[in-house]
């Protein structure tokens, strides 16, 4: 009996040891943090100050696989994407641009609690569909910004691109970055439902169900908007979006809204109410949505 007890005790100790070893193997966060400390540019005071205050590493020297492409969904697309890195001389201007046009639109609570640990900046990201970002040239092309579970990447931040960017293109570029953060990272990656549940009520029975239309038939915009959805223009899409897709789409239209879109949404009571929930919830969360798009003020 004593031998059996001693054997059980020995097995228990060994199991505990192996369990601790396994925990260490599957928890690489501290190792990753040490690695990021070797990647961050300690000579850049702005980058270091941002990391110390918000815990986010702004990196222009990083590993394409471990920092950019590490992803479970669309894994091959992320690995096949081609990056052009920033030169060291590009970095101060890139960080200043982001501070003025992106970071300044969010209160400290957002930057402390909602930014990813890795904020990657580069010159170009070329590839196919990456997360919710579509390339600008069809099947493959350049991206303004992309986001996945591992990092947030903003491209086109080299000196030449920023210097030659028209005011109209700059506004489009900046709003795409905001959409990728709010609709891409906060909604699609973090699964953060920041709106009241009332936002989903008008379409509660329709999410994920089949749209009643014939093959290749295009239904009028009114058909969708009276049900609380932005129109489906893809002839191959026969199902209403799911809840998170719906929220992300409203975020996109709020951030990128022009006068025509604003009037269209405003004149549809269901759409107007849903957009008001999104705008007011973002403002309450700490997002200066009016600074991002002045037209959003009508929904606050």
XYZ file of C-alpha atoms in Angstrom:
300
model
C 0.000 0.000 0.000
C 2.837 2.405 0.895
C 4.582 1.665 -2.415
C 1.349 2.299 -4.308
C 0.874 5.637 -2.465
C 4.478 6.652 -3.193
C 4.032 5.778 -6.859
C 0.827 7.831 -7.086
C 2.541 10.752 -5.376
C 5.461 10.565 -7.807
C 3.104 10.469 -10.812
C 1.202 13.457 -9.402
C 4.405 15.491 -9.019
C 5.507 14.616 -12.561
C 2.091 15.545 -13.984
C 2.242 18.883 -12.193
C 5.717 19.510 -13.600
C 4.644 18.590 -17.127
C 1.528 20.762 -16.797
C 3.628 23.773 -15.833
C 5.967 23.109 -18.744
C 3.025 22.927 -21.160
C 1.617 26.204 -19.833
C 4.928 27.906 -20.464
C 5.074 26.507 -24.014
C 1.597 27.752 -25.015
C 1.938 31.172 -23.388
C 4.541 33.025 -25.471
C 3.370 36.539 -24.593
C 6.366 37.392 -22.406
C 8.763 36.053 -25.011
C 6.926 38.052 -27.664
C 7.140 41.171 -25.520
C 10.897 40.709 -25.212
C 11.107 40.295 -28.990
C 9.086 43.480 -29.594
C 11.491 45.376 -27.357
C 14.246 44.484 -29.806
C 12.148 45.616 -32.786
C 10.949 48.992 -31.540
C 13.071 51.989 -32.518
C 14.309 53.242 -29.154
C 15.903 56.262 -30.813
C 12.476 57.620 -31.782
C 11.123 59.581 -28.813
C 7.553 59.733 -30.157
C 7.341 55.978 -30.704
C 8.769 55.256 -27.258
C 6.473 57.770 -25.551
C 3.456 56.212 -27.256
C 4.471 52.728 -26.121
C 5.057 53.858 -22.538
C 1.699 55.636 -22.361
C -0.573 53.243 -24.254
C 1.267 49.904 -24.375
C 1.209 49.760 -28.192
C 4.373 49.115 -30.188
C 4.558 51.226 -33.351
C 6.918 49.185 -35.532
C 8.444 49.793 -38.935
C 11.010 47.027 -38.532
C 9.107 43.791 -38.019
C 8.829 40.172 -39.106
C 6.393 39.684 -41.967
C 5.227 36.262 -40.779
C 5.127 36.642 -36.999
C 3.990 40.261 -36.839
C 2.015 40.826 -40.039
C 0.818 37.527 -41.500
C 0.184 35.455 -38.353
C -3.474 34.573 -38.895
C -5.788 31.554 -38.931
C -8.381 32.785 -41.439
C -7.178 33.537 -44.986
C -3.746 32.396 -43.790
C -2.346 31.799 -47.277
C -3.467 35.235 -48.500
C -1.691 36.939 -45.619
C 1.513 34.939 -46.167
C 1.488 35.670 -49.899
C 1.062 39.419 -49.465
C 4.089 41.534 -50.335
C 5.252 44.368 -48.079
C 7.504 47.324 -48.791
C 9.040 48.597 -45.576
C 9.596 52.217 -44.604
C 13.021 53.760 -44.596
C 14.108 55.158 -41.238
C 13.878 58.672 -42.693
C 10.190 58.102 -43.484
C 9.214 57.265 -39.914
C 8.977 60.703 -38.206
C 6.635 61.989 -40.926
C 4.559 58.796 -40.817
C 4.123 58.981 -37.037
C 3.264 62.694 -37.198
C 0.664 62.004 -39.911
C -0.975 59.278 -37.824
C -0.944 61.450 -34.713
C -2.696 64.304 -36.513
C -5.204 62.363 -38.600
C -5.783 59.155 -36.655
C -4.712 58.993 -33.005
C -6.054 62.462 -32.192
C -9.574 61.250 -32.986
C -9.623 58.913 -29.968
C -9.641 59.590 -26.246
C -6.967 58.000 -24.094
C -9.417 55.349 -22.880
C -9.716 54.038 -26.431
C -5.978 54.127 -27.067
C -5.258 52.414 -23.755
C -7.864 49.667 -23.996
C -8.619 49.070 -27.682
C -5.465 49.490 -29.735
C -3.625 46.276 -30.663
C -0.170 45.696 -29.184
C 1.404 45.842 -32.638
C 0.756 48.857 -34.850
C 2.751 48.261 -38.027
C 3.610 51.068 -40.452
C 4.980 50.531 -43.949
C 5.090 51.855 -47.493
C 3.083 49.220 -49.378
C 0.910 46.192 -48.749
C 0.191 44.299 -51.972
C -2.041 41.258 -52.050
C -5.520 39.804 -52.407
C -8.405 40.153 -49.971
C -6.963 40.600 -46.457
C -9.568 40.416 -43.733
C -12.226 42.999 -44.601
C -9.878 44.994 -46.845
C -10.249 44.577 -50.604
C -7.311 45.394 -52.893
C -7.596 48.440 -55.129
C -6.917 46.577 -58.356
C -9.390 43.716 -58.427
C -8.073 40.261 -57.478
C -4.742 41.673 -56.269
C -3.647 45.206 -55.538
C -2.523 47.721 -52.943
C -4.178 48.225 -49.560
C -4.402 51.365 -47.423
C -4.638 49.435 -44.159
C -5.283 45.865 -43.025
C -6.057 44.283 -39.689
C -6.112 40.805 -38.209
C -6.065 39.176 -34.776
C -2.353 39.841 -34.413
C -1.758 43.405 -35.608
C -2.956 46.569 -37.342
C -1.004 47.641 -40.432
C -1.143 51.020 -42.186
C 0.551 51.391 -45.572
C 1.322 54.342 -47.920
C 3.166 56.221 -45.163
C 6.429 56.870 -47.003
C 7.462 60.486 -47.622
C 6.844 60.482 -51.371
C 3.324 59.061 -51.123
C 2.265 61.422 -48.341
C 3.773 64.445 -50.108
C 2.032 63.753 -53.427
C -1.348 62.724 -52.005
C -4.171 65.076 -52.995
C -6.493 66.450 -50.320
C -9.342 64.305 -51.628
C -7.221 61.165 -51.657
C -5.875 61.965 -48.192
C -9.412 62.175 -46.771
C -10.288 58.851 -48.416
C -7.106 57.285 -47.082
C -7.635 58.536 -43.529
C -11.254 57.404 -43.414
C -10.244 53.955 -44.616
C -7.776 53.727 -41.719
C -10.523 54.707 -39.266
C -12.904 52.184 -40.782
C -10.292 49.442 -40.535
C -9.816 50.251 -36.858
C -13.473 50.715 -35.888
C -15.149 48.238 -38.222
C -12.206 45.906 -38.740
C -10.390 45.664 -35.434
C -12.977 46.674 -32.835
C -15.994 44.954 -34.420
C -14.627 42.088 -36.524
C -11.543 41.139 -34.492
C -12.466 42.091 -30.935
C -16.143 41.208 -31.537
C -17.015 44.351 -29.614
C -20.741 45.080 -29.837
C -20.510 48.690 -28.654
C -24.097 49.625 -29.603
C -27.312 49.035 -27.719
C -29.100 45.793 -28.592
C -31.896 47.981 -29.993
C -29.652 48.491 -33.025
C -30.283 44.883 -34.068
C -34.023 44.736 -33.334
C -35.403 45.941 -36.710
C -33.668 43.100 -38.570
C -33.566 40.530 -35.778
C -35.467 37.884 -37.769
C -33.595 38.473 -41.006
C -29.920 38.113 -40.043
C -28.340 35.292 -42.016
C -31.599 34.362 -43.777
C -32.088 34.070 -47.528
C -33.079 37.149 -49.512
C -36.276 36.484 -51.444
C -35.125 37.202 -54.994
C -34.527 35.374 -58.215
C -31.046 34.483 -59.437
C -29.147 37.595 -60.624
C -32.141 39.804 -59.800
C -31.257 43.238 -58.376
C -33.804 44.462 -55.884
C -34.380 48.203 -55.363
C -32.477 49.938 -52.541
C -35.771 50.651 -50.777
C -36.377 46.915 -50.350
C -33.277 46.527 -48.177
C -33.288 49.895 -46.430
C -36.885 49.535 -45.250
C -35.668 46.388 -43.482
C -32.682 48.150 -41.912
C -29.903 47.057 -44.292
C -27.696 48.807 -46.775
C -28.475 47.497 -50.276
C -26.919 44.244 -51.445
C -25.371 44.935 -54.840
C -23.499 41.656 -55.277
C -25.516 39.449 -57.629
C -24.003 36.370 -56.004
C -25.023 37.307 -52.444
C -28.353 35.753 -51.542
C -28.304 36.066 -47.755
C -28.732 38.983 -45.401
C -25.597 39.790 -43.380
C -25.048 38.558 -39.847
C -25.164 40.937 -36.900
C -21.459 41.774 -36.787
C -21.351 42.301 -40.560
C -24.325 44.640 -40.302
C -22.677 46.685 -37.542
C -19.384 46.864 -39.441
C -21.206 48.050 -42.582
C -22.947 50.839 -40.665
C -19.597 51.891 -39.207
C -18.118 52.002 -42.710
C -20.942 54.149 -44.081
C -20.788 56.505 -41.111
C -17.035 56.986 -41.401
C -17.047 57.364 -45.209
C -20.410 59.096 -45.558
C -20.929 61.741 -48.261
C -23.904 64.100 -48.620
C -25.837 61.703 -50.851
C -25.456 58.796 -48.435
C -26.373 61.007 -45.492
C -29.604 62.147 -47.147
C -30.514 58.613 -48.190
C -30.024 57.260 -44.668
C -31.739 60.229 -43.039
C -34.875 59.775 -45.151
C -35.265 56.138 -44.119
C -36.505 56.055 -40.530
C -35.145 52.582 -39.716
C -31.749 53.365 -41.219
C -31.624 56.762 -39.515
C -32.367 55.232 -36.105
C -29.718 52.522 -36.527
C -27.122 55.069 -37.664
C -27.928 57.232 -34.640
C -27.226 54.273 -32.340
C -23.845 53.775 -34.013
C -22.826 57.449 -33.969
C -23.903 58.057 -30.367
C -22.308 54.823 -29.127
C -18.979 55.637 -30.796
C -18.994 59.107 -29.268
C -19.772 57.678 -25.815
C -16.928 55.184 -26.248
C -14.421 58.000 -26.807
C -14.377 58.381 -30.589
C -14.473 61.902 -32.051
C -16.692 60.767 -34.900
C -17.383 64.348 -36.039
C -13.661 64.962 -36.458
C -13.459 61.790 -38.528
C -16.464 62.815 -40.621
C -18.275 66.132 -39.936
C -21.443 64.774 -41.590
C -21.856 62.362 -38.673
C -22.932 65.270 -36.460
C -26.499 65.060 -37.792
C -26.851 61.622 -36.200
C -25.719 62.643 -32.716
